[in-house]
Tab-separated table of C-alpha atoms and ligand atoms in Angstrom:
chain	number	residue	atom	x	y	z
A	1	MET	CA	-13.244	20.276	27.896
A	2	SER	CA	-11.127	21.834	30.624
A	3	ILE	CA	-9.340	24.980	29.532
A	4	GLN	CA	-6.895	25.770	32.301
A	5	GLY	CA	-4.927	28.605	30.803
A	6	LEU	CA	-4.698	31.115	27.973
A	7	GLN	CA	-1.551	32.874	26.833
A	8	LYS	CA	-2.964	35.745	24.831
A	9	LEU	CA	-0.008	36.279	22.516
A	10	THR	CA	2.904	34.189	21.326
A	11	LEU	CA	5.268	34.890	18.463
A	12	LEU	CA	7.263	31.720	19.096
A	13	ASP	CA	4.923	28.757	19.532
A	14	PHE	CA	3.353	28.605	16.059
A	15	PRO	CA	6.031	28.937	13.364
A	16	GLY	CA	5.433	31.992	11.211
A	17	ARG	CA	2.199	32.901	12.961
A	18	VAL	CA	0.956	35.405	15.497
A	19	ALA	CA	-0.948	33.189	17.883
A	20	CYS	CA	-2.340	32.573	21.325
A	21	THR	CA	-1.936	29.374	23.324
A	22	VAL	CA	-4.697	27.421	25.031
A	23	PHE	CA	-3.754	24.994	27.824
A	24	LEU	CA	-5.866	21.892	28.435
A	25	ASP	CA	-5.226	19.880	31.562
A	26	GLY	CA	-4.625	16.205	32.138
A	27	CYS	CA	-1.893	13.982	30.741
A	28	ASN	CA	-1.187	10.260	30.532
A	29	PHE	CA	2.591	10.801	30.823
A	30	ARG	CA	4.608	11.867	33.857
A	31	CYS	CA	7.767	13.278	32.282
A	32	PRO	CA	9.986	14.226	35.249
A	33	PHE	CA	10.991	17.474	33.508
A	34	CYS	CA	7.415	18.534	32.691
A	35	HIS	CA	7.147	22.229	33.459
A	36	ASN	CA	3.338	22.190	33.509
A	37	ALA	CA	3.147	19.932	36.544
A	38	SER	CA	-0.038	21.503	37.865
A	39	LEU	CA	-1.832	20.653	34.612
A	40	VAL	CA	-0.624	17.064	34.837
A	41	ILE	CA	-0.696	16.187	38.524
A	42	GLU	CA	-3.430	18.452	39.800
A	43	PRO	CA	-5.794	19.018	36.881
A	44	GLY	CA	-8.437	21.587	37.696
A	45	ARG	CA	-6.317	23.338	40.312
A	46	GLN	CA	-6.000	26.608	38.410
A	47	PRO	CA	-9.064	28.678	37.580
A	48	ALA	CA	-10.675	27.327	34.442
A	49	ILE	CA	-11.570	29.500	31.470
A	50	SER	CA	-14.915	28.689	29.921
A	51	GLU	CA	-15.131	27.825	26.255
A	52	GLU	CA	-17.428	30.817	25.856
A	53	GLU	CA	-14.795	33.158	27.302
A	54	LEU	CA	-12.172	31.720	24.966
A	55	LEU	CA	-14.383	32.127	21.905
A	56	THR	CA	-15.290	35.685	22.911
A	57	PHE	CA	-11.586	36.499	23.199
A	58	LEU	CA	-10.880	34.946	19.802
A	59	LYS	CA	-13.705	36.856	18.137
A	60	LYS	CA	-12.185	40.102	19.425
A	61	ARG	CA	-8.734	39.106	18.128
A	62	GLN	CA	-9.829	38.214	14.608
A	63	GLY	CA	-7.478	39.999	12.226
A	64	VAL	CA	-4.857	40.405	14.964
A	65	LEU	CA	-4.058	36.776	15.706
A	66	ASP	CA	-4.007	34.203	12.950
A	67	GLY	CA	-3.361	31.035	14.906
A	68	VAL	CA	-4.268	29.142	18.056
A	69	CYS	CA	-1.859	26.703	19.699
A	70	VAL	CA	-3.616	23.962	21.602
A	71	THR	CA	-1.367	22.410	24.217
A	72	GLY	CA	-1.491	20.680	27.574
A	73	GLY	CA	-1.216	18.376	29.231
A	74	GLU	CA	-2.149	16.103	26.367
A	75	PRO	CA	-4.968	17.655	24.305
A	76	LEU	CA	-5.813	14.440	22.452
A	77	LEU	CA	-7.130	12.884	25.670
A	78	TRP	CA	-10.163	15.174	25.467
A	79	PRO	CA	-13.153	13.624	23.640
A	80	GLY	CA	-14.558	17.093	22.902
A	81	LEU	CA	-11.407	18.392	21.241
A	82	ALA	CA	-12.737	18.078	17.689
A	83	GLN	CA	-15.766	20.191	18.590
A	84	LEU	CA	-13.578	22.925	20.030
A	85	LEU	CA	-11.269	22.887	17.016
A	86	LYS	CA	-14.260	23.157	14.671
A	87	LYS	CA	-15.242	26.366	16.454
A	88	LEU	CA	-11.716	27.735	16.115
A	89	LYS	CA	-11.728	26.932	12.402
A	90	GLN	CA	-15.165	28.559	11.978
A	91	LEU	CA	-13.613	31.749	13.355
A	92	GLY	CA	-10.925	31.488	10.685
A	93	TYR	CA	-7.990	30.472	12.866
A	94	LEU	CA	-5.143	28.189	11.957
A	95	VAL	CA	-4.628	25.510	14.600
A	96	LYS	CA	-1.399	24.114	15.956
A	97	LEU	CA	-1.629	20.999	18.112
A	98	ASP	CA	1.027	19.902	20.613
A	99	THR	CA	0.966	16.191	21.407
A	100	ASN	CA	2.973	13.458	23.068
A	101	GLY	CA	1.938	11.127	20.250
A	102	SER	CA	0.173	8.563	22.412
A	103	ARG	CA	-3.175	8.850	20.598
A	104	PRO	CA	-2.429	8.225	16.906
A	105	GLU	CA	-6.011	7.481	15.915
A	106	GLN	CA	-7.336	10.719	17.391
A	107	LEU	CA	-4.495	12.599	15.707
A	108	ARG	CA	-5.274	11.032	12.348
A	109	GLN	CA	-8.986	11.855	12.639
A	110	LEU	CA	-8.357	15.522	13.431
A	111	VAL	CA	-5.954	15.837	10.513
A	112	GLU	CA	-8.371	14.100	8.140
A	113	GLN	CA	-11.136	16.458	9.254
A	114	GLN	CA	-8.775	19.337	8.421
A	115	LEU	CA	-9.053	20.661	11.964
A	116	VAL	CA	-5.295	20.886	12.488
A	117	ASP	CA	-2.798	22.833	10.389
A	118	TYR	CA	0.426	22.102	12.234
A	119	VAL	CA	1.441	19.397	14.695
A	120	ALA	CA	4.353	19.501	17.129
A	121	MET	CA	5.073	16.046	18.516
A	122	ASP	CA	7.430	15.310	21.370
A	123	ILE	CA	10.049	12.634	20.929
A	124	LYS	CA	10.825	11.947	24.535
A	125	ALA	CA	13.892	9.787	24.013
A	126	ALA	CA	15.278	6.828	22.079
A	127	PRO	CA	12.826	3.905	22.046
A	128	GLU	CA	14.617	1.917	24.748
A	129	ASN	CA	14.752	4.956	27.044
A	130	TYR	CA	11.235	6.192	26.287
A	131	ALA	CA	9.350	4.761	29.262
A	132	ARG	CA	11.838	6.201	31.730
A	133	VAL	CA	11.825	9.676	30.220
A	134	ALA	CA	8.024	9.710	29.843
A	135	GLY	CA	7.679	8.616	33.469
A	136	VAL	CA	5.453	5.652	32.539
A	137	PRO	CA	7.135	2.343	33.413
A	138	GLN	CA	4.824	0.116	31.328
A	139	LEU	CA	4.621	2.490	28.387
A	140	ASP	CA	3.444	0.956	25.120
A	141	LEU	CA	5.679	2.414	22.428
A	142	VAL	CA	3.528	1.212	19.525
A	143	PRO	CA	1.120	4.211	19.510
A	144	ILE	CA	4.105	6.568	19.625
A	145	GLN	CA	5.648	4.811	16.650
A	146	GLN	CA	2.318	4.988	14.814
A	147	SER	CA	2.083	8.748	15.382
A	148	VAL	CA	5.635	9.242	14.148
A	149	ALA	CA	4.904	7.158	11.042
A	150	PHE	CA	1.686	9.073	10.384
A	151	LEU	CA	3.418	12.438	10.599
A	152	LYS	CA	6.338	11.211	8.508
A	153	SER	CA	3.810	10.275	5.813
A	154	GLY	CA	3.354	14.014	5.228
A	155	ALA	CA	-0.361	14.186	6.021
A	156	VAL	CA	0.086	17.518	7.811
A	157	GLU	CA	2.803	20.098	8.355
A	158	HIS	CA	4.681	19.144	11.495
A	159	GLU	CA	7.791	19.144	13.610
A	160	PHE	CA	9.335	16.787	16.132
A	161	ARG	CA	11.112	18.045	19.214
A	162	THR	CA	12.943	16.757	22.252
A	163	THR	CA	13.494	18.567	25.529
A	164	VAL	CA	17.022	17.517	26.439
A	165	VAL	CA	17.562	16.915	30.132
A	166	CYS	CA	20.607	15.907	32.172
A	167	PRO	CA	20.866	13.073	33.258
A	168	LEU	CA	17.844	11.573	31.424
A	169	HIS	CA	19.380	11.722	27.943
A	170	THR	CA	22.719	10.483	26.679
A	171	GLU	CA	24.479	10.456	23.307
A	172	GLN	CA	22.875	7.096	22.536
A	173	ASP	CA	19.426	8.718	22.537
A	174	PHE	CA	20.382	11.082	19.769
A	175	VAL	CA	22.052	8.443	17.642
A	176	GLN	CA	18.840	6.388	17.774
A	177	ILE	CA	16.438	9.325	17.405
A	178	GLY	CA	18.373	10.395	14.309
A	179	GLU	CA	17.802	6.948	12.789
A	180	TRP	CA	14.124	7.018	13.780
A	181	LEU	CA	13.509	10.419	12.197
A	182	ARG	CA	15.685	9.933	9.109
A	183	GLY	CA	14.308	11.948	6.198
A	184	GLU	CA	12.519	14.500	8.371
A	185	GLN	CA	12.912	18.229	7.809
A	186	ARG	CA	12.078	19.708	11.209
A	187	TYR	CA	13.482	18.317	14.411
A	188	PHE	CA	14.466	20.512	17.330
A	189	LEU	CA	16.530	19.833	20.417
A	190	GLN	CA	15.205	22.126	23.101
A	191	GLY	CA	17.094	23.238	26.168
A	192	PHE	CA	15.661	22.267	29.533
A	193	VAL	CA	14.543	25.137	31.743
A	194	ASP	CA	13.565	24.581	35.356
A	195	SER	CA	10.217	26.343	35.702
A	196	GLY	CA	10.175	25.728	39.448
A	197	GLU	CA	7.051	23.653	38.927
A	198	LEU	CA	8.390	20.340	37.642
A	199	VAL	CA	6.874	16.874	38.009
A	200	GLN	CA	10.184	15.732	39.559
A	201	ALA	CA	11.436	18.496	41.769
A	202	GLN	CA	15.111	17.608	42.030
A	203	GLY	CA	18.063	16.116	40.198
A	204	LEU	CA	17.455	17.537	36.721
A	205	SER	CA	19.510	20.137	34.909
A	206	ALA	CA	20.270	21.527	31.489
A	207	TYR	CA	23.190	20.437	29.352
A	208	THR	CA	25.659	23.120	28.325
A	209	LYS	CA	25.489	24.704	24.902
A	210	GLU	CA	28.563	22.711	23.865
A	211	GLU	CA	26.980	19.453	24.998
A	212	MET	CA	23.773	20.306	23.117
A	213	GLU	CA	25.798	21.014	19.979
A	214	GLY	CA	27.411	17.588	20.389
A	215	PHE	CA	23.991	15.902	20.559
A	216	LEU	CA	22.849	17.914	17.545
A	217	ALA	CA	25.826	16.763	15.512
A	218	LEU	CA	24.862	13.135	16.209
A	219	VAL	CA	21.286	13.729	15.026
A	220	GLN	CA	22.365	15.667	11.949
A	221	ARG	CA	24.069	12.588	10.523
A	222	GLN	CA	20.546	11.391	9.660
A	223	VAL	CA	18.479	14.601	9.937
A	224	PRO	CA	20.618	17.374	8.421
A	225	GLY	CA	17.987	20.054	9.078
A	226	ALA	CA	17.824	19.391	12.815
A	227	ALA	CA	18.472	22.443	14.959
A	228	LEU	CA	18.757	23.666	18.542
A	229	ARG	CA	15.947	25.747	19.995
A	230	GLY	CA	16.031	27.923	23.074
A	231	ILE	CA	19.803	27.729	23.469
A	232	ASP	CA	21.656	31.019	23.967
B	301	SF4	S1	5.838	17.120	29.244
B	301	SF4	FE1	5.149	14.997	29.535
B	301	SF4	S2	3.880	15.027	31.407
B	301	SF4	FE2	4.117	17.164	30.713
B	301	SF4	S3	2.330	17.544	29.441
B	301	SF4	FE3	3.960	16.894	28.049
B	301	SF4	S4	3.710	14.668	27.855
B	301	SF4	FE4	2.513	15.325	29.655
């Protein structure tokens, strides 16, 4: 387990919870807009936090924080993730897991072991545009579709979200994503922000608020509860 970062307080990442966020490095995708490029391209570059340090911190915060967000990178790549989550649950924390959806079996096992309380899964793009936006030319979409189907089955509280990036996404993405996620309650279109540490350094930008609202309207034909996030 490689814990590469700890954000000690977040009021935004875990809906309705006061939480911290743990960053695990390594990812099997290369999304050009990824703002955690160091975790993806150069895993191990930042100083690591030991599991012991993390657990000591969480013991001190019992009663102050009620949740832990586990993000990456892609956390489900780590074989020891279940063991870490068990320790978080033993301390009484709710767990939110961020995932790119490429490991449906691992996701299902963690949910069935009741080690995860909330899942946020990225929908990178419409199926035909997925490989390009994920930065993996030979991407197998089947595991992604399996993760979506599993979450849609209602096994665990969850949301889907898409970081919307110009010029990677077009209206067609949101027409197709709306059809894919039909019947879902929580789907968010997130504005792109250039962190200055992207996987692809140039050529990406955010759409305007008006353009984002146009994409949202397309999605809402099938997912009425869809919303924008991080748009001023
Ligand atoms: S944005 Fe893409 S490359 Fe970055 S961590 Fe998430 S899935 Fe991996």
